[in-house]
PDB file of C-alpha atoms in Angstrom:
ATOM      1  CA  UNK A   1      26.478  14.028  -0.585  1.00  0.00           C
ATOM      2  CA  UNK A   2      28.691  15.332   1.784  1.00  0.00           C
ATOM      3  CA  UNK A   3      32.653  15.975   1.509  1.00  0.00           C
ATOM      4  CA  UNK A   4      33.038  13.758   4.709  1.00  0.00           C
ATOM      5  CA  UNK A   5      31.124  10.637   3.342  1.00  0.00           C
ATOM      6  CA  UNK A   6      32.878  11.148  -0.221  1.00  0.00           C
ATOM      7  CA  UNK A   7      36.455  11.531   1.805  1.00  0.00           C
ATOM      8  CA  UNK A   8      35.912   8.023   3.841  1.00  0.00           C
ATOM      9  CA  UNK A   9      34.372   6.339   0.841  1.00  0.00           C
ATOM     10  CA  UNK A  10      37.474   7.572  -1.635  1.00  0.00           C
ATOM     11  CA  UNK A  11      39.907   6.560   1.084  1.00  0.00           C
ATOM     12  CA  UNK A  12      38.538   2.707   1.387  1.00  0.00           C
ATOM     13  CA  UNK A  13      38.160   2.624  -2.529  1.00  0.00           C
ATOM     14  CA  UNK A  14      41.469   3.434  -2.819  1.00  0.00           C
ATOM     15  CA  UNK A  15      43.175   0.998  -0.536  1.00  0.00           C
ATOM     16  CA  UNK A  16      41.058  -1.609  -1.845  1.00  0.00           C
ATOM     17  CA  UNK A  17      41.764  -1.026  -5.284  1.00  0.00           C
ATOM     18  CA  UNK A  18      45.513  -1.152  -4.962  1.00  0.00           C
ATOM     19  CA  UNK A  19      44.677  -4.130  -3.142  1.00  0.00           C
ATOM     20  CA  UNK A  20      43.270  -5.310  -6.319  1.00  0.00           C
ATOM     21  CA  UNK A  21      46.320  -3.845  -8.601  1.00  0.00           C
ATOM     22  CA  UNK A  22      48.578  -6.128  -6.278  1.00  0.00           C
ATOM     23  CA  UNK A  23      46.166  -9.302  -6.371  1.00  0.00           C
ATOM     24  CA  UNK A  24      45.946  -8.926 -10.234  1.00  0.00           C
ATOM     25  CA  UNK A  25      49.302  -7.929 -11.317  1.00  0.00           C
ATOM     26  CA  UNK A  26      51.999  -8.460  -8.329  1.00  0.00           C
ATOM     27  CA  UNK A  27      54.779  -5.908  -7.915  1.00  0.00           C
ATOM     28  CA  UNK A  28      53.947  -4.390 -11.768  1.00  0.00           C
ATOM     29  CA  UNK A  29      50.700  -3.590 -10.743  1.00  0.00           C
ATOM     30  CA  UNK A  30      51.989  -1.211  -7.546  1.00  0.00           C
ATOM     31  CA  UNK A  31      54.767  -0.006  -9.410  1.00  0.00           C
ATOM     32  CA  UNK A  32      51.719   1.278 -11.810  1.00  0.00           C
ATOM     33  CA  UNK A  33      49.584   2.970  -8.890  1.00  0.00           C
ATOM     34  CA  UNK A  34      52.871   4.497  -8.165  1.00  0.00           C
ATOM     35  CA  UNK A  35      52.474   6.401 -11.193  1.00  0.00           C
ATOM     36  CA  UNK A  36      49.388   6.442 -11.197  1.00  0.00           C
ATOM     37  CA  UNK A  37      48.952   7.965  -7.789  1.00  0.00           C
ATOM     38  CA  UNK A  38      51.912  10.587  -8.303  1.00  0.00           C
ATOM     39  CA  UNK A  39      50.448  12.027 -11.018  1.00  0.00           C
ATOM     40  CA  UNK A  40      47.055  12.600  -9.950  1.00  0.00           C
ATOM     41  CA  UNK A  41      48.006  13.578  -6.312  1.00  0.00           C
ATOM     42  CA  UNK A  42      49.717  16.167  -8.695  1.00  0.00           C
ATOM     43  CA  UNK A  43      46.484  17.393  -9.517  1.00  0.00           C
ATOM     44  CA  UNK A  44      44.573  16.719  -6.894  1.00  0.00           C
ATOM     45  CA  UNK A  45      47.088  18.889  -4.217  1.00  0.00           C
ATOM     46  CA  UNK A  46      44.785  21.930  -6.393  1.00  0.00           C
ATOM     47  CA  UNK A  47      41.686  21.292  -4.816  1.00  0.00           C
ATOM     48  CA  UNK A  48      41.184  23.059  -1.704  1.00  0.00           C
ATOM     49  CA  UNK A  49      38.336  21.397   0.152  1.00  0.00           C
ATOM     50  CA  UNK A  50      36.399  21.683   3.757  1.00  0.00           C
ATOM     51  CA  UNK A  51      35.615  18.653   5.466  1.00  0.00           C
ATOM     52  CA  UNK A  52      35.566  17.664   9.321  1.00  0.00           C
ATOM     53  CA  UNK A  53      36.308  21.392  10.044  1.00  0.00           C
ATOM     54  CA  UNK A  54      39.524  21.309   8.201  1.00  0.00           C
ATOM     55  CA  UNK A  55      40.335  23.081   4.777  1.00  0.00           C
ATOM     56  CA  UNK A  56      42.382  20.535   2.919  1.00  0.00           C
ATOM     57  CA  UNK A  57      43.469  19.446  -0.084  1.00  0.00           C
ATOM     58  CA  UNK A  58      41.766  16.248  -1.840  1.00  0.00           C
ATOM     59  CA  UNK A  59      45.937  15.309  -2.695  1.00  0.00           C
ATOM     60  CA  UNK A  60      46.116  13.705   1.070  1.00  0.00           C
ATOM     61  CA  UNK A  61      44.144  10.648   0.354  1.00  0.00           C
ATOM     62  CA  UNK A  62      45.644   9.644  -3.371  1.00  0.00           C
ATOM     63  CA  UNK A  63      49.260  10.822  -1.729  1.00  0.00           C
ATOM     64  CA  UNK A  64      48.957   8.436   1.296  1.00  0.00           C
ATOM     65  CA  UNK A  65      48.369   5.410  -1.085  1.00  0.00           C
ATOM     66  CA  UNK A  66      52.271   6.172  -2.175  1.00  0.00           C
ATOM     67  CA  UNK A  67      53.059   5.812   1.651  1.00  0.00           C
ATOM     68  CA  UNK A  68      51.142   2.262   1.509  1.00  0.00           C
ATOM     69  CA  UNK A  69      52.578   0.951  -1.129  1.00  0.00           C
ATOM     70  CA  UNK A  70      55.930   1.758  -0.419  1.00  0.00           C
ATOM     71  CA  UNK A  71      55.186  -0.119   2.775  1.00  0.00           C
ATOM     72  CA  UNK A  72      53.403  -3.136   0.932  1.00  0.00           C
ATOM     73  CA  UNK A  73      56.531  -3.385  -1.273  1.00  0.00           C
ATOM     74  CA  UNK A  74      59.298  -3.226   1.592  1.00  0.00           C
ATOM     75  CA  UNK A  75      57.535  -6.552   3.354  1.00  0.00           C
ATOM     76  CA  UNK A  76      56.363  -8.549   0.605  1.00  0.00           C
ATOM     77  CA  UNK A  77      59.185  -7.470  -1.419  1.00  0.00           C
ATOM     78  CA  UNK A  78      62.110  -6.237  -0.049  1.00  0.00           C
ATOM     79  CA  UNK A  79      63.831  -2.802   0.321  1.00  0.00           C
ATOM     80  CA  UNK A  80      65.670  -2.858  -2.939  1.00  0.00           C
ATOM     81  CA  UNK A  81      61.957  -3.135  -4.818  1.00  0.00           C
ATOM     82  CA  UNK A  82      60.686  -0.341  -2.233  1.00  0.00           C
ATOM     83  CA  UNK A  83      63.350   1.835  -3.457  1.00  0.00           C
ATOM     84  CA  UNK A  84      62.947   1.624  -7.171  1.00  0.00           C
ATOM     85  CA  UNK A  85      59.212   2.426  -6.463  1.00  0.00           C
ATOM     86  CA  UNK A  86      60.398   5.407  -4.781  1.00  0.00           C
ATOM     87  CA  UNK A  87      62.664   6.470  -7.543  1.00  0.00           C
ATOM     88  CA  UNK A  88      59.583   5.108 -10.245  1.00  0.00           C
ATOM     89  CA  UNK A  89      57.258   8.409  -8.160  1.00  0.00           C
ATOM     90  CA  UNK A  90      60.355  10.638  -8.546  1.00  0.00           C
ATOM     91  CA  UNK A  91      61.026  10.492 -11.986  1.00  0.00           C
ATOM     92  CA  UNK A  92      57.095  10.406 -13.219  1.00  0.00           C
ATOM     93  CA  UNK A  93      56.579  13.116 -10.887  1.00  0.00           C
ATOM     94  CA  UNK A  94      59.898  14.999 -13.070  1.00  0.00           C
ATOM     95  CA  UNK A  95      58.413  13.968 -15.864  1.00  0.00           C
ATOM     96  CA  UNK A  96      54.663  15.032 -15.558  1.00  0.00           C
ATOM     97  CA  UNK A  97      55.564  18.589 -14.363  1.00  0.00           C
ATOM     98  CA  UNK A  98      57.687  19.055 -17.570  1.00  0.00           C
ATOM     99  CA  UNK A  99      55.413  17.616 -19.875  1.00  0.00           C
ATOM    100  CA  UNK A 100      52.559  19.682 -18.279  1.00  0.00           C
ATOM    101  CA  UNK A 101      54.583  23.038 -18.727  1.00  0.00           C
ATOM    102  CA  UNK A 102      55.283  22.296 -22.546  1.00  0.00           C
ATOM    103  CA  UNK A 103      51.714  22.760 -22.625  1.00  0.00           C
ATOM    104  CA  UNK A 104      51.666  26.053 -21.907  1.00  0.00           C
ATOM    105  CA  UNK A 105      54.164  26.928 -24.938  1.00  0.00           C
ATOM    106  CA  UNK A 106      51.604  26.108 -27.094  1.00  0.00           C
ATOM    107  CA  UNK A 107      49.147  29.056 -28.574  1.00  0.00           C
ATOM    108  CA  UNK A 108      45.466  27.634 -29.043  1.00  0.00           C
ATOM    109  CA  UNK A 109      43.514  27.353 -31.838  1.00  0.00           C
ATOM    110  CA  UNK A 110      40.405  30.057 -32.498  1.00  0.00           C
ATOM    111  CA  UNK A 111      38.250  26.898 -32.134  1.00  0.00           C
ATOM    112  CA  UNK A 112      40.115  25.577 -28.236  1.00  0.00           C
ATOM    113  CA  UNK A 113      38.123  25.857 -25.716  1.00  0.00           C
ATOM    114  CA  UNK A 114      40.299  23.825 -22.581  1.00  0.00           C
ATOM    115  CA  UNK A 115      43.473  25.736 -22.757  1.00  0.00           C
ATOM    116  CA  UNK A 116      42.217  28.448 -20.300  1.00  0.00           C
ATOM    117  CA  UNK A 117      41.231  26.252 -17.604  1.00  0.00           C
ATOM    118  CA  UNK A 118      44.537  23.695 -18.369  1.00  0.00           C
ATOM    119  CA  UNK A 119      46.742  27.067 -17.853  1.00  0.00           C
ATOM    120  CA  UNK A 120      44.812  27.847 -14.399  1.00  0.00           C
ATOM    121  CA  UNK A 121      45.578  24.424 -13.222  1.00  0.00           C
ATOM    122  CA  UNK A 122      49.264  23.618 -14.586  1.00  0.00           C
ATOM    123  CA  UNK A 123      50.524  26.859 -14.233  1.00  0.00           C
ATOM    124  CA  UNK A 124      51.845  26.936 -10.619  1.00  0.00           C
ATOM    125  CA  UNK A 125      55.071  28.872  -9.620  1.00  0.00           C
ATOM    126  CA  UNK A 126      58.168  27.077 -10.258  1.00  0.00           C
ATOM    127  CA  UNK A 127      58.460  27.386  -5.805  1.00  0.00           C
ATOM    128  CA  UNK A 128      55.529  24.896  -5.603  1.00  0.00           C
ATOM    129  CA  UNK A 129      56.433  22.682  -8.052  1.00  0.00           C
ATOM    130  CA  UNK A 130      60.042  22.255  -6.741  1.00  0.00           C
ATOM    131  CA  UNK A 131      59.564  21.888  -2.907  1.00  0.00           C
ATOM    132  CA  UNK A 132      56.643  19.316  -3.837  1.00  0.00           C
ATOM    133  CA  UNK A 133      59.468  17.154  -5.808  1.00  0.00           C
ATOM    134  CA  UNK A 134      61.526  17.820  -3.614  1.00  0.00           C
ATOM    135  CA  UNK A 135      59.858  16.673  -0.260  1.00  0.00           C
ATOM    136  CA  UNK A 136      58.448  13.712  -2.374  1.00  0.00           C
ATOM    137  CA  UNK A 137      62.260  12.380  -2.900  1.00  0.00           C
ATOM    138  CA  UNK A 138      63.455  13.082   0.722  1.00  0.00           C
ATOM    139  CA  UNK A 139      60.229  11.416   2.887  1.00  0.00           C
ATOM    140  CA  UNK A 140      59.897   8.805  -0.179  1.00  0.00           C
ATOM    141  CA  UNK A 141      63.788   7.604   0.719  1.00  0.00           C
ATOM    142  CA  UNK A 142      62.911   8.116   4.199  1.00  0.00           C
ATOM    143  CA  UNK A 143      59.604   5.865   4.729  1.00  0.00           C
ATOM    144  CA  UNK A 144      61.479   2.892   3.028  1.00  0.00           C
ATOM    145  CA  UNK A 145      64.810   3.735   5.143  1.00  0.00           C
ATOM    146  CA  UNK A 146      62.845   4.051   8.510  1.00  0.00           C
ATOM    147  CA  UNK A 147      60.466   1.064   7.532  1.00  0.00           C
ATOM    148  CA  UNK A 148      62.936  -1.169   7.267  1.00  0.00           C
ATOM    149  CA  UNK A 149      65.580   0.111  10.501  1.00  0.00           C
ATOM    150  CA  UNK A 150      62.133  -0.809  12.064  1.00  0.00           C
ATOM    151  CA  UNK A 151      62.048  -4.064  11.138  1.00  0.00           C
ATOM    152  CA  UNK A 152      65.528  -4.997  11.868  1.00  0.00           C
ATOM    153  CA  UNK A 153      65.248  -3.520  15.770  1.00  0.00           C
ATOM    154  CA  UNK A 154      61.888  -6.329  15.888  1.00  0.00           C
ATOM    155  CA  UNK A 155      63.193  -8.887  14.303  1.00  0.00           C
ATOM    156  CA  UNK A 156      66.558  -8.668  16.794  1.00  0.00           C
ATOM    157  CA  UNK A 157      63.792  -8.554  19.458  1.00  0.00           C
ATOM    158  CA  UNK A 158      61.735 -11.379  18.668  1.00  0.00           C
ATOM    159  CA  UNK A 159      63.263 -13.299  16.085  1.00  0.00           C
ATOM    160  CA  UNK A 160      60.564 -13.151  13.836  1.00  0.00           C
ATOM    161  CA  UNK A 161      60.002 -11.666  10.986  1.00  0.00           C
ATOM    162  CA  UNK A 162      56.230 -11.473  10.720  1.00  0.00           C
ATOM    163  CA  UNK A 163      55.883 -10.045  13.926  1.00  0.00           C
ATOM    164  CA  UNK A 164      55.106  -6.013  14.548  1.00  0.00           C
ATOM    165  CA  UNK A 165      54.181  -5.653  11.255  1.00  0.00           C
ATOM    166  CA  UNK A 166      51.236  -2.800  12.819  1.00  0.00           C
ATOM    167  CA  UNK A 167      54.624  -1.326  14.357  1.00  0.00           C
ATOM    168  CA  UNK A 168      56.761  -0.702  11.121  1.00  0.00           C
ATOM    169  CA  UNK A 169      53.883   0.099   9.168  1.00  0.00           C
ATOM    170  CA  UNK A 170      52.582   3.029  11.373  1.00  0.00           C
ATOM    171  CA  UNK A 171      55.748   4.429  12.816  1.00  0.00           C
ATOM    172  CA  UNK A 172      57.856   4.287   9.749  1.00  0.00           C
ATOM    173  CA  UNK A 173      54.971   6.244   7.938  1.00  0.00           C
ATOM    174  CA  UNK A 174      53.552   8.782  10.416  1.00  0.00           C
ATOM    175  CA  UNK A 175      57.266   9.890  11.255  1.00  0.00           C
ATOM    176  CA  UNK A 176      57.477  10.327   7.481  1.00  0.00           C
ATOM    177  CA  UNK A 177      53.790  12.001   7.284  1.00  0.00           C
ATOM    178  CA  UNK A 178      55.385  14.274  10.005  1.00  0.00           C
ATOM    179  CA  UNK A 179      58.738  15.018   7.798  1.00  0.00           C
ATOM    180  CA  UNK A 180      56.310  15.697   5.077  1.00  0.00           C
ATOM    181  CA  UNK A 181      54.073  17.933   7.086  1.00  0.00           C
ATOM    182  CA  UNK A 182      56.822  20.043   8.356  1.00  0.00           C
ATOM    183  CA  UNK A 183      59.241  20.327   5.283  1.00  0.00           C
ATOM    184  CA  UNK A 184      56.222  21.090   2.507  1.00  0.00           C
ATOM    185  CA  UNK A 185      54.563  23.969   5.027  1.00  0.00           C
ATOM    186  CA  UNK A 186      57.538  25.587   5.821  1.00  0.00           C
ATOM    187  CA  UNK A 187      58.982  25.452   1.824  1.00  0.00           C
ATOM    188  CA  UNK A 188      56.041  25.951   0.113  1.00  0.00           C
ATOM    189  CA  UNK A 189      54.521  29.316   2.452  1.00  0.00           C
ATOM    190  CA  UNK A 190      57.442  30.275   4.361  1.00  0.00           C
ATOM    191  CA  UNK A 191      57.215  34.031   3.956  1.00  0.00           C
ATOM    192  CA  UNK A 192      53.723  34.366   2.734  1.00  0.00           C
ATOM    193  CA  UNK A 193      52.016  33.572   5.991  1.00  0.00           C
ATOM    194  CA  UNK A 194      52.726  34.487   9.527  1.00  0.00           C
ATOM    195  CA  UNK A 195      54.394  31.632  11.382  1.00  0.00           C
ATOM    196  CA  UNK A 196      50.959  31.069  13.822  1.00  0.00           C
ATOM    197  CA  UNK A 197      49.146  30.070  10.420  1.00  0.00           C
ATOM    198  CA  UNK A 198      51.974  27.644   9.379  1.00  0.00           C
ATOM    199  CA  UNK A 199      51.865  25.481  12.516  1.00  0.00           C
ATOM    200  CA  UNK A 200      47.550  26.341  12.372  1.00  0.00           C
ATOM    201  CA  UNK A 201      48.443  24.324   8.455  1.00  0.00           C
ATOM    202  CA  UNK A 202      51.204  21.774   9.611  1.00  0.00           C
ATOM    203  CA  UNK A 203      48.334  20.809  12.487  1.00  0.00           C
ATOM    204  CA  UNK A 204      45.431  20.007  10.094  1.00  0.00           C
ATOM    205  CA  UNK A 205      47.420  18.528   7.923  1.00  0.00           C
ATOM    206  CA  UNK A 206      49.044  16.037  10.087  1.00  0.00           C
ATOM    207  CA  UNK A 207      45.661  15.218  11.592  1.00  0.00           C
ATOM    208  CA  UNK A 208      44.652  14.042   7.990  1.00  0.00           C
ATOM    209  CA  UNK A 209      47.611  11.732   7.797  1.00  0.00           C
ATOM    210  CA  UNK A 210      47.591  10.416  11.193  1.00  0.00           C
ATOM    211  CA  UNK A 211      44.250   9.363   9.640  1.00  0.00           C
ATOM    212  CA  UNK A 212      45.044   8.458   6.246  1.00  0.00           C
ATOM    213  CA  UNK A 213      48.243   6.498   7.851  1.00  0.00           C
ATOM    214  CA  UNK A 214      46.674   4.313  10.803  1.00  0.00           C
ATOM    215  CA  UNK A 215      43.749   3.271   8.435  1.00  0.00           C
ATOM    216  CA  UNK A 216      46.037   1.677   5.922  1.00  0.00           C
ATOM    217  CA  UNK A 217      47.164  -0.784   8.428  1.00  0.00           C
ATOM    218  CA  UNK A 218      44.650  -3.718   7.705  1.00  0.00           C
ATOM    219  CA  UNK A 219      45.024  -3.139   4.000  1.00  0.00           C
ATOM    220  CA  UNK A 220      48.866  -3.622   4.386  1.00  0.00           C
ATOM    221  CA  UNK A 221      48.535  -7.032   6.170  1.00  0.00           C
ATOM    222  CA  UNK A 222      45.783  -8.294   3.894  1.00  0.00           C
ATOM    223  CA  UNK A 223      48.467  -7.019   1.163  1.00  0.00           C
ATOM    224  CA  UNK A 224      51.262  -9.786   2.764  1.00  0.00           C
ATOM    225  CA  UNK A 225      48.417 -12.430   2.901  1.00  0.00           C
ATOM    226  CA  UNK A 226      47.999 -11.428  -0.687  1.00  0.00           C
ATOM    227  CA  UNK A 227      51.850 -11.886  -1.659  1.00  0.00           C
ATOM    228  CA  UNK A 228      51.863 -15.318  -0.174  1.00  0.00           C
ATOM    229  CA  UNK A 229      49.268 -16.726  -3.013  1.00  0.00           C
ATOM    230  CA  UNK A 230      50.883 -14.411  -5.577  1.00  0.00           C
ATOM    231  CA  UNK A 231      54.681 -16.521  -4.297  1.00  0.00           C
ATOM    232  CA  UNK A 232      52.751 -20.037  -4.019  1.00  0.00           C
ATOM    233  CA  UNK A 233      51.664 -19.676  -7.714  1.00  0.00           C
ATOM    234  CA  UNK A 234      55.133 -19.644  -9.183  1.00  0.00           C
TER     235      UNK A 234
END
């Protein structure tokens, strides 16, 4: 099985399942993926893969989901919700990288046999870890912020609030896939490679979002048909 079919089949899975989370458990259940997704995009931004001609890392897809349900949670639930998602990420994200560093205080037993390949994996520098928190917290607040100045400028156009959904959805979060892009590249390898391979990484990687971000569209509207049952029933 190739990493193309496995890339396309984990990105429908995904969107369906928080789909799923949001049929099954309302706002709780996306505030959960939120943590969910945080922590294993955590892990996941490790794992350096090739697929349509592009080295990536498998942390695009599960990150993207954060974008959607950000999105999901400004429309069906208002900004205020949005934003305590947001700051939900932040602080798990705080949370996991300390917990995960604790780990490698510990000395292992004669008998362990994990702690080797836990330490390759958890012990990134300190630069990685911050800049990743870091641009998390500022395109995070800025997807929500955008999102919603988005939806004001259509509804004064229109006067209706349904309306342009596609538009708010896409622009608020490729702008923000673009922040991301741009501020993670240039923090994270500023200084280790030569500028032509930073914009060579900031292109691929924005071509994966553009992806990730216009395919999430139909998920996010069947998300609002979705919050209208979840409303009716209480």
């Amino acid at each position: 099985m190739n990493n193309e079919f496995i890339l396309i089949a984990t990105l429908v899975v995904l969107y369906s399942v928080v789909l799923l989370w949001y049929k099954l458990f309302g706002r709780t259940g996306l505030f959960c993926w939120i943590v969910l997704a945080t922590i294993s995009a955590n892990i996941e931004v490790l794992i350096l893969v090739d697929a349509f001609g592009v080295e990536q890392t498998l942390g695009n897809v599960m990150f993207a989901t954060t974008f959607m349900v950000t999105d999901i949670l400004s429309e069906t639930e208002g900004k205020p919700v949005a934003k305590k998602a947001v700051h939900v990420g932040i602080l798990t994200s705080i949370t996991f990288i300390l917990v995960s560093q604790v780990w490698l205080l510990y000395t292992p037993s004669a008998n362990d046999w994990a702690f080797p390949s836990i330490r390759a994996i958890f012990s990134n520098t300190p630069r990685l870890m911050l800049v990743s928190l870091g641009v998390y917290a500022i395109v995070q607040r800025f997807d929500v912020f955008l999102y919603n100045k988005v939806w004001a400028w259509t509804h004064n156009l229109c006067n209706d609030k349904k309306k342009y959904l596609w538009l708010r959805n896409n622009a608020s979060t490729l702008l923000s896939q673009l922040l991301n892009t741009v501020l993670f590249t240039l923090g994270a390898f500023w200084g280790t490679y030569p500028l032509h391979t930073l914009f060579s990484i900031m292109g691929s990687s924005y071509i994966i979002f553009i992806v990730t971000s216009v395919s999430d569209t139909p998920f996010v509207y069947a998300a609002r048909r979705i919050s209208y049952t979840i409303k009716n029933n209480y």
